[in-house]
CSV table of C-alpha atoms and ligand atoms in Angstrom, one decimal:
chain,number,residue,atom,x,y,z
P,8,MET,CA,0.4,28.1,7.0
P,9,ARG,CA,-0.9,26.9,3.6
P,10,PRO,CA,-1.7,23.1,3.3
P,11,ILE,CA,0.9,22.8,0.5
P,12,TRP,CA,4.0,24.9,-0.3
P,13,PHE,CA,7.2,24.9,-2.3
P,14,ASP,CA,10.3,25.4,-0.2
P,15,LYS,CA,12.9,27.2,-2.3
P,16,THR,CA,15.7,26.4,0.2
P,17,ASP,CA,15.7,22.7,-0.8
P,18,ASN,CA,13.4,22.8,-3.8
P,19,SER,CA,10.9,20.5,-2.0
P,20,VAL,CA,7.1,20.2,-2.0
P,21,ASN,CA,5.7,20.2,1.6
P,22,ILE,CA,2.2,19.4,2.8
P,23,ILE,CA,0.4,19.3,6.1
P,24,ASP,CA,-0.8,15.7,6.9
P,25,GLN,CA,-4.5,16.6,7.3
P,26,ARG,CA,-5.3,13.1,8.8
P,27,LYS,CA,-3.8,14.3,12.0
P,28,LEU,CA,-5.5,17.7,12.3
P,29,PRO,CA,-6.7,19.3,14.5
P,30,HIS,CA,-4.8,17.3,17.1
P,31,LYS,CA,-1.3,17.5,15.6
P,32,THR,CA,0.4,19.5,12.8
P,33,VAL,CA,2.6,17.1,11.0
P,34,ILE,CA,4.5,18.3,7.9
P,35,GLU,CA,5.6,15.8,5.2
P,36,LYS,CA,8.0,16.4,2.3
P,37,LEU,CA,6.9,14.8,-1.0
P,38,ILE,CA,10.0,13.4,-2.8
P,39,SER,CA,8.6,10.7,-5.2
P,40,VAL,CA,5.5,10.4,-7.4
P,41,ALA,CA,4.6,7.3,-5.3
P,42,GLN,CA,4.5,9.5,-2.2
P,43,VAL,CA,2.4,12.1,-4.0
P,44,ILE,CA,-0.1,9.4,-4.9
P,45,THR,CA,-0.2,8.0,-1.4
P,46,ALA,CA,-0.7,11.6,0.0
P,47,ILE,CA,-3.7,12.0,-2.3
P,48,LYS,CA,-5.2,8.5,-2.0
P,49,ASP,CA,-4.8,8.3,1.8
P,50,MET,CA,-6.0,11.9,2.2
P,51,TYR,CA,-3.0,13.6,3.8
P,52,VAL,CA,-4.2,16.2,1.3
P,53,ARG,CA,-7.8,16.4,0.3
P,54,GLY,CA,-10.4,18.8,-1.1
P,55,ALA,CA,-10.7,19.3,-4.8
P,56,PRO,CA,-8.5,22.4,-5.4
P,57,LEU,CA,-5.8,21.1,-3.1
P,58,ILE,CA,-5.8,17.6,-4.7
P,59,GLY,CA,-5.4,19.5,-8.1
P,60,VAL,CA,-2.4,21.5,-6.9
P,61,THR,CA,-0.8,18.5,-5.3
P,62,GLY,CA,-1.2,16.6,-8.6
P,63,ALA,CA,0.4,19.6,-10.4
P,64,TYR,CA,3.4,19.4,-8.1
P,65,GLY,CA,3.4,15.7,-8.7
P,66,VAL,CA,4.3,16.4,-12.4
P,67,TYR,CA,7.2,18.5,-11.2
P,68,ILE,CA,8.4,15.6,-9.0
P,69,ALA,CA,8.0,13.2,-11.9
P,70,ALA,CA,10.2,15.5,-14.0
P,71,LYS,CA,12.7,15.7,-11.2
P,72,THR,CA,12.9,12.0,-10.9
P,73,VAL,CA,13.6,11.2,-14.5
P,74,SER,CA,16.7,9.0,-14.5
P,75,ASP,CA,19.9,9.9,-16.4
P,76,ASN,CA,19.5,7.0,-18.8
P,77,CYS,CA,15.8,7.6,-19.6
P,78,LYS,CA,15.4,7.1,-23.3
P,79,ASP,CA,12.0,8.7,-23.7
P,80,ILE,CA,11.3,11.5,-21.2
P,81,LYS,CA,7.9,12.3,-22.6
P,82,SER,CA,6.6,8.8,-22.3
P,83,TYR,CA,8.1,8.5,-18.8
P,84,ILE,CA,6.4,11.7,-17.5
P,85,ASP,CA,3.2,10.8,-19.3
P,86,ALA,CA,3.0,7.4,-17.6
P,87,GLU,CA,3.6,9.1,-14.2
P,88,CYS,CA,0.9,11.6,-15.0
P,89,GLN,CA,-1.6,8.8,-15.7
P,90,LYS,CA,-0.8,7.3,-12.3
P,91,LEU,CA,-1.3,10.7,-10.6
P,92,LYS,CA,-4.6,11.3,-12.4
P,93,ASN,CA,-5.9,7.9,-11.1
P,94,ALA,CA,-5.1,8.6,-7.5
P,95,ARG,CA,-8.7,9.7,-6.7
P,96,PRO,CA,-11.6,9.6,-9.2
P,97,THR,CA,-14.2,12.2,-8.2
P,98,ALA,CA,-12.4,15.6,-8.0
P,99,ILE,CA,-11.9,16.7,-11.5
P,100,ASN,CA,-9.3,19.3,-10.4
P,101,LEU,CA,-6.7,16.5,-10.3
P,102,ILE,CA,-7.0,15.5,-13.9
P,103,TRP,CA,-7.3,19.2,-14.9
P,104,ALA,CA,-4.2,20.3,-13.1
P,105,VAL,CA,-2.0,17.4,-14.1
P,106,GLU,CA,-2.9,17.8,-17.7
P,107,LYS,CA,-2.4,21.6,-17.5
P,108,VAL,CA,1.1,21.2,-16.3
P,109,PHE,CA,1.9,18.3,-18.7
P,110,GLN,CA,0.7,20.3,-21.7
P,111,LYS,CA,3.1,23.2,-20.9
P,112,LEU,CA,6.1,21.0,-21.0
P,113,ASN,CA,8.4,21.3,-24.1
P,114,PHE,CA,10.0,17.8,-24.5
P,115,SER,CA,12.6,19.0,-26.9
P,116,ALA,CA,14.1,21.2,-24.2
P,117,ASN,CA,16.7,19.9,-21.7
P,118,ILE,CA,15.5,18.2,-18.5
P,119,GLU,CA,16.4,21.2,-16.3
P,120,ASP,CA,14.1,23.4,-18.4
P,121,ILE,CA,11.3,20.8,-18.2
P,122,ILE,CA,11.7,20.6,-14.4
P,123,ASN,CA,11.6,24.4,-14.1
P,124,THR,CA,8.5,24.8,-16.4
P,125,ALA,CA,6.6,22.1,-14.3
P,126,LYS,CA,7.5,23.9,-11.1
P,127,LYS,CA,6.5,27.3,-12.4
P,128,GLU,CA,3.2,26.0,-13.8
P,129,ALA,CA,2.3,24.1,-10.6
P,130,SER,CA,3.0,27.2,-8.5
P,131,ALA,CA,0.9,29.3,-11.0
P,132,ILE,CA,-2.0,26.9,-10.5
P,133,ALA,CA,-1.7,27.3,-6.8
P,134,GLU,CA,-1.8,31.1,-7.0
P,135,GLU,CA,-4.6,31.0,-9.5
P,136,GLU,CA,-6.7,28.9,-7.1
P,137,VAL,CA,-6.0,31.4,-4.3
P,138,GLU,CA,-7.1,34.3,-6.5
P,139,ASN,CA,-10.2,32.4,-7.6
P,140,CYS,CA,-11.2,31.6,-4.0
P,141,LYS,CA,-10.7,35.3,-3.1
P,142,LYS,CA,-13.1,36.3,-5.8
P,143,ILE,CA,-15.6,33.6,-4.8
P,144,GLY,CA,-15.5,35.3,-1.4
P,145,GLU,CA,-16.1,38.8,-2.8
P,146,TYR,CA,-19.1,37.6,-4.9
P,147,GLY,CA,-20.6,35.4,-2.2
P,148,LEU,CA,-20.4,38.1,0.4
P,149,SER,CA,-23.4,39.8,-1.2
P,150,LEU,CA,-25.6,36.8,-0.4
P,151,ILE,CA,-24.8,36.9,3.3
P,152,GLU,CA,-25.1,40.7,3.3
P,153,GLU,CA,-28.6,40.4,1.9
P,154,ILE,CA,-29.6,37.9,4.6
P,155,SER,CA,-28.1,40.1,7.3
P,156,LYS,CA,-30.0,43.1,6.0
P,157,LYS,CA,-33.3,41.1,5.8
P,158,LYS,CA,-32.8,40.0,9.4
P,159,ASN,CA,-32.0,43.6,10.5
P,160,GLY,CA,-28.5,42.6,11.5
P,161,LYS,CA,-29.5,39.6,13.5
P,162,THR,CA,-27.2,36.6,13.2
P,163,ALA,CA,-27.1,35.1,9.7
P,164,ASN,CA,-27.0,31.3,10.1
P,165,ILE,CA,-25.0,29.4,7.4
P,166,LEU,CA,-24.8,25.6,7.1
P,167,THR,CA,-21.9,23.9,5.4
P,168,HIS,CA,-20.9,20.3,4.8
P,169,CYS,CA,-17.5,18.7,4.8
P,170,ASN,CA,-14.5,21.0,4.6
P,171,ALA,CA,-14.5,23.4,1.7
P,172,GLY,CA,-12.2,25.8,3.5
P,173,ARG,CA,-8.6,27.0,3.2
P,174,LEU,CA,-7.3,23.5,4.0
P,175,ALA,CA,-9.2,22.0,1.0
P,176,CYS,CA,-7.9,24.8,-1.2
P,177,ILE,CA,-4.8,26.9,-0.7
P,178,GLU,CA,-6.3,30.0,1.0
P,179,TYR,CA,-9.8,31.3,1.8
P,180,GLY,CA,-11.6,28.1,0.7
P,181,THR,CA,-14.6,28.0,-1.6
P,182,ALA,CA,-17.7,27.7,0.6
P,183,THR,CA,-15.9,29.5,3.5
P,184,ALA,CA,-14.6,32.4,1.4
P,185,PRO,CA,-18.0,34.3,1.5
P,186,ILE,CA,-18.2,33.5,5.2
P,187,TYR,CA,-14.7,35.0,5.9
P,188,ALA,CA,-15.5,38.0,3.7
P,189,ALA,CA,-18.7,38.6,5.7
P,190,PHE,CA,-17.0,38.1,9.0
P,191,ASP,CA,-14.2,40.5,8.0
P,192,LYS,CA,-16.9,43.1,7.2
P,193,GLY,CA,-18.3,42.8,10.7
P,194,ILE,CA,-21.5,40.9,9.8
P,195,ASP,CA,-23.0,38.9,12.7
P,196,LEU,CA,-22.9,35.3,11.5
P,197,HIS,CA,-22.8,31.8,12.8
P,198,VAL,CA,-21.9,28.6,11.0
P,199,TRP,CA,-23.5,25.1,11.4
P,200,VAL,CA,-20.8,22.7,10.7
P,201,ASP,CA,-21.8,19.1,9.6
P,202,GLU,CA,-19.4,16.7,11.3
P,203,THR,CA,-19.2,14.8,8.0
P,204,ARG,CA,-18.8,11.1,8.7
P,205,PRO,CA,-16.9,9.0,8.3
P,206,LEU,CA,-13.7,11.0,8.3
P,207,ASN,CA,-15.2,14.0,10.0
P,208,GLN,CA,-13.7,16.7,7.8
P,209,GLY,CA,-16.3,19.1,9.2
P,210,ALA,CA,-15.7,18.5,12.9
P,211,ARG,CA,-11.9,18.2,12.5
P,212,LEU,CA,-11.1,20.7,9.8
P,213,THR,CA,-13.9,23.2,9.2
P,214,ALA,CA,-14.3,23.7,12.9
P,215,TYR,CA,-10.6,24.1,13.3
P,216,GLU,CA,-10.4,26.7,10.6
P,217,LEU,CA,-13.4,28.7,11.9
P,218,GLU,CA,-12.1,28.5,15.5
P,219,GLU,CA,-8.7,29.8,14.4
P,220,LYS,CA,-10.3,32.8,12.7
P,221,GLY,CA,-12.8,33.4,15.6
P,222,VAL,CA,-15.9,32.8,13.6
P,223,LYS,CA,-18.9,31.6,15.7
P,224,HIS,CA,-19.8,28.0,14.8
P,225,THR,CA,-21.4,24.9,16.1
P,226,VAL,CA,-20.6,21.3,15.1
P,227,ILE,CA,-23.7,19.2,14.4
P,228,THR,CA,-24.3,15.6,13.5
P,229,ASP,CA,-24.8,15.0,9.8
P,230,ASN,CA,-28.5,14.4,10.3
P,231,ALA,CA,-29.3,17.5,12.2
P,232,GLY,CA,-29.5,19.9,9.3
P,233,GLY,CA,-33.1,19.0,8.3
P,234,HIS,CA,-34.3,19.7,11.9
P,235,LEU,CA,-32.5,23.0,12.0
P,236,MET,CA,-34.0,24.1,8.7
P,237,GLN,CA,-37.5,23.2,9.8
P,238,HIS,CA,-37.1,25.5,12.8
P,239,SER,CA,-35.7,28.5,10.8
P,240,LEU,CA,-32.3,28.1,12.2
P,241,VAL,CA,-30.5,28.0,8.8
P,242,ASP,CA,-30.7,31.0,6.5
P,243,ILE,CA,-28.5,29.7,3.7
P,244,ALA,CA,-26.5,26.5,2.9
P,245,ILE,CA,-23.1,26.9,1.1
P,246,VAL,CA,-21.1,23.9,0.2
P,247,GLY,CA,-18.1,23.1,-2.1
P,248,THR,CA,-17.9,20.5,-4.9
P,249,ASP,CA,-15.5,18.0,-6.3
P,250,ARG,CA,-16.9,18.0,-9.8
P,251,THR,CA,-19.7,19.9,-11.3
P,252,ALA,CA,-21.2,19.1,-14.7
P,253,TYR,CA,-21.6,22.2,-16.9
P,254,THR,CA,-25.3,21.5,-16.9
P,255,GLY,CA,-25.5,22.1,-13.1
P,256,ASP,CA,-25.3,18.7,-11.3
P,257,VAL,CA,-22.9,18.8,-8.4
P,258,ALA,CA,-20.8,16.0,-6.9
P,259,ASN,CA,-19.7,16.7,-3.3
P,260,LYS,CA,-19.1,14.9,-0.1
P,261,ILE,CA,-21.6,12.2,0.7
P,262,GLY,CA,-24.7,13.7,2.4
P,263,THR,CA,-24.7,16.9,0.4
P,264,TYR,CA,-27.7,15.7,-1.6
P,265,LEU,CA,-29.8,15.1,1.5
P,266,LYS,CA,-29.0,18.6,2.7
P,267,ALA,CA,-30.1,20.0,-0.6
P,268,LEU,CA,-33.4,18.1,-0.4
P,269,ALA,CA,-34.0,19.4,3.1
P,270,ALA,CA,-33.2,22.9,2.0
P,271,LYS,CA,-35.6,22.7,-1.0
P,272,ASP,CA,-38.4,21.4,1.3
P,273,ASN,CA,-37.8,24.3,3.6
P,274,LYS,CA,-37.3,27.0,0.9
P,275,ILE,CA,-33.7,27.7,2.1
P,276,PRO,CA,-31.2,28.9,-0.5
P,277,PHE,CA,-28.7,26.2,-1.4
P,278,TYR,CA,-25.5,27.5,-3.0
P,279,VAL,CA,-22.4,25.7,-4.3
P,280,ALA,CA,-19.1,27.7,-4.3
P,281,LEU,CA,-16.6,26.6,-6.9
P,282,PRO,CA,-13.6,27.7,-9.0
P,283,SER,CA,-13.7,27.0,-12.7
P,284,SER,CA,-11.2,24.2,-12.2
P,285,THR,CA,-14.0,22.1,-10.7
P,286,PHE,CA,-16.3,22.3,-13.7
P,287,ASP,CA,-16.5,19.3,-15.9
P,288,TRP,CA,-17.0,20.7,-19.4
P,289,LYS,CA,-17.9,17.3,-20.9
P,290,ILE,CA,-20.3,15.6,-18.5
P,291,LYS,CA,-23.9,16.4,-19.1
P,292,ASP,CA,-25.6,14.1,-16.6
P,293,GLY,CA,-23.9,14.2,-13.2
P,294,ILE,CA,-25.8,11.3,-11.7
P,295,LYS,CA,-25.1,9.0,-14.5
P,296,ASP,CA,-21.5,10.1,-15.4
P,297,ILE,CA,-19.6,11.5,-12.5
P,298,PRO,CA,-17.5,8.7,-11.0
P,299,ILE,CA,-18.2,8.2,-7.3
P,300,GLU,CA,-15.3,7.1,-5.2
P,301,LYS,CA,-15.9,4.1,-2.9
P,302,ARG,CA,-13.4,4.0,-0.1
P,303,ASN,CA,-12.1,1.4,2.3
P,304,SER,CA,-14.9,0.3,4.6
P,305,ASP,CA,-12.5,0.5,7.6
P,306,GLU,CA,-13.1,4.3,7.5
P,307,ILE,CA,-16.6,3.4,8.7
P,308,ARG,CA,-15.7,0.6,11.0
P,309,TYR,CA,-13.2,2.7,13.0
P,310,VAL,CA,-13.2,6.2,14.4
P,311,GLU,CA,-10.0,8.1,15.1
P,312,GLY,CA,-9.7,10.6,17.8
P,313,PHE,CA,-7.3,12.1,20.4
P,314,CYS,CA,-6.9,10.2,23.6
P,315,ARG,CA,-4.3,10.4,26.4
P,316,GLY,CA,-2.0,12.5,24.4
P,317,LYS,CA,-2.1,10.5,21.2
P,318,ILE,CA,-4.3,9.8,18.2
P,319,GLU,CA,-6.1,6.5,18.7
P,320,LYS,CA,-8.3,4.4,16.5
P,321,VAL,CA,-11.4,2.5,18.0
P,322,ALA,CA,-13.8,0.0,16.4
P,323,ILE,CA,-17.4,1.2,16.5
P,324,MET,CA,-19.4,-1.7,14.9
P,325,PRO,CA,-19.6,-5.5,14.9
P,326,GLN,CA,-16.5,-6.9,13.2
P,327,LYS,CA,-18.6,-9.2,10.9
P,328,SER,CA,-21.1,-6.6,9.6
P,329,PRO,CA,-20.3,-5.4,6.1
P,330,ALA,CA,-19.9,-1.6,5.6
P,331,ALA,CA,-20.1,0.4,2.4
P,332,ASN,CA,-18.2,3.7,2.1
P,333,TYR,CA,-19.5,5.9,-0.7
P,334,ALA,CA,-17.5,9.1,-0.5
P,335,PHE,CA,-19.5,11.4,-2.6
P,336,ASP,CA,-23.0,11.9,-4.0
P,337,VAL,CA,-24.6,14.0,-6.7
P,338,THR,CA,-27.0,16.8,-6.1
P,339,PRO,CA,-29.1,17.4,-9.2
P,340,ALA,CA,-29.1,21.0,-10.6
P,341,ARG,CA,-32.9,21.4,-9.8
P,342,LEU,CA,-32.1,21.5,-6.0
P,343,ILE,CA,-29.4,24.2,-6.3
P,344,THR,CA,-30.2,27.9,-6.0
P,345,GLY,CA,-26.9,29.0,-7.6
P,346,PHE,CA,-23.2,28.7,-8.1
P,347,ILE,CA,-20.7,31.2,-6.7
P,348,THR,CA,-17.7,31.3,-9.0
P,349,GLU,CA,-14.7,33.5,-9.6
P,350,ARG,CA,-16.6,35.2,-12.4
P,351,GLY,CA,-19.8,35.9,-10.4
P,352,ILE,CA,-23.0,34.1,-9.2
P,353,CYS,CA,-25.2,32.2,-11.6
P,354,LYS,CA,-28.0,29.7,-11.8
P,355,ALA,CA,-27.2,26.0,-11.9
P,356,ASN,CA,-27.9,25.4,-15.5
P,357,LYS,CA,-26.0,25.1,-18.8
P,358,GLU,CA,-27.0,28.5,-20.2
P,359,ALA,CA,-26.1,30.4,-17.0
P,360,VAL,CA,-22.8,28.6,-16.6
P,361,LEU,CA,-21.8,29.1,-20.2
P,362,SER,CA,-22.7,32.8,-20.1
P,363,LEU,CA,-20.2,33.2,-17.3
P,364,PHE,CA,-17.6,31.1,-19.1
P,365,PRO,CA,-18.3,31.9,-22.8
P,366,GLU,CA,-15.0,30.5,-23.9
P,367,LYS,CA,-16.3,27.1,-23.0
P,368,ASN,CA,-19.3,27.5,-25.2
P,369,ARG,CA,-18.5,25.3,-28.1
P,370,SER,CA,-22.2,24.8,-28.8
P,371,LYS,CA,-21.5,22.1,-31.3
P,372,THR,CA,-19.9,20.0,-28.6
P,373,TYR,CA,-22.6,20.4,-26.0
P,374,GLY,CA,-26.0,18.8,-26.4
C,6,MRU,O1,-12.9,13.5,0.6
C,6,MRU,P1,-12.5,14.9,0.6
C,6,MRU,O2,-12.2,15.4,2.0
C,6,MRU,O3,-11.4,15.2,-0.4
C,6,MRU,O4,-13.8,15.7,0.1
C,6,MRU,C1,-13.8,17.1,0.1
C,6,MRU,C2,-15.1,17.7,-0.3
C,6,MRU,O5,-16.1,17.0,-0.5
C,6,MRU,C3,-15.2,19.2,-0.4
C,6,MRU,O6,-16.4,19.6,-0.1
C,6,MRU,C4,-14.9,19.5,-1.9
C,6,MRU,O7,-13.6,19.0,-2.3
C,6,MRU,C5,-14.8,21.0,-2.1
C,6,MRU,S1,-13.3,21.7,-1.6
C,6,MRU,C6,-13.3,23.3,-1.9
């Protein structure tokens, strides 16, 4: 089951509420733009490519909800798009996908045509992301094959952070695509899964995905990676990203930077897997310019888990202590061994990125 799908029988957009996974599979229908925004903000759907696709379907829903007496359809949909784009700030896929759909709309056509175009374009983006993730898997496979060869077929140990798997995308995932490709080829591998506090996307979602596919894995605390690296228990780290500057700086789930530092100190390759929809072709300095989401501190104060047949929430810190919930951090390009993209693997720098994506090379624009 994909994390989002269009149901032709009732023309509805359906999602899995990932807040409840792995304990319960709850499906929600998105009917209004307000619901789409809540689903993105409150993380029923999460992960950069999936946030993008959900936003794209949000434009379709905006078109569907234009009222009969609307005087200016373009302005109405545009305003709804602005709201969609503001739902979460860090993943650039959201802005990219919403704008991509909006730009396809012909506002001199009748509303049925506008609705159809929006639906078609959103579905096309979803399929494009699936295809991109598949290619990331094909390219990234070579890295794991190489490790396995060097170790004479002994277990290749991969560390990943957060969930950059099929649930964060549509299928395959980004960071997990090379893992699945290597697993399908029969390579002996094992994945260290960072639990990824505070919302535990690693423990809840990545572990769930790997378990369902039968990939050997172990969930670890977020702080265990450095220790494992010092003891040669990690051969490669592969993570996803929410926004990557074309110059090579990578925003990803909070804690990614510390893993990259530990990997550098231990001479362990640190790769970032991403589709082109996650590149920011304008931002030059990731640390300075990528907006970092700060979420509700209750996500730190409470932990949710499965207890006596239901999902329960428990307090884990003194009520009066303040908590700060930075959701992402930026790993500077110098700590990254390379990018795995749908066009191949490249170094994390402007020249290498633009040589894979020459159509973005408007050298006058980039400093
Ligand atoms: O807050 P989340 O769960 O949306 O954060 C997700 C991540 O940080 C992923 O690593 C990133 O989106 C890459 S998904 C392929």
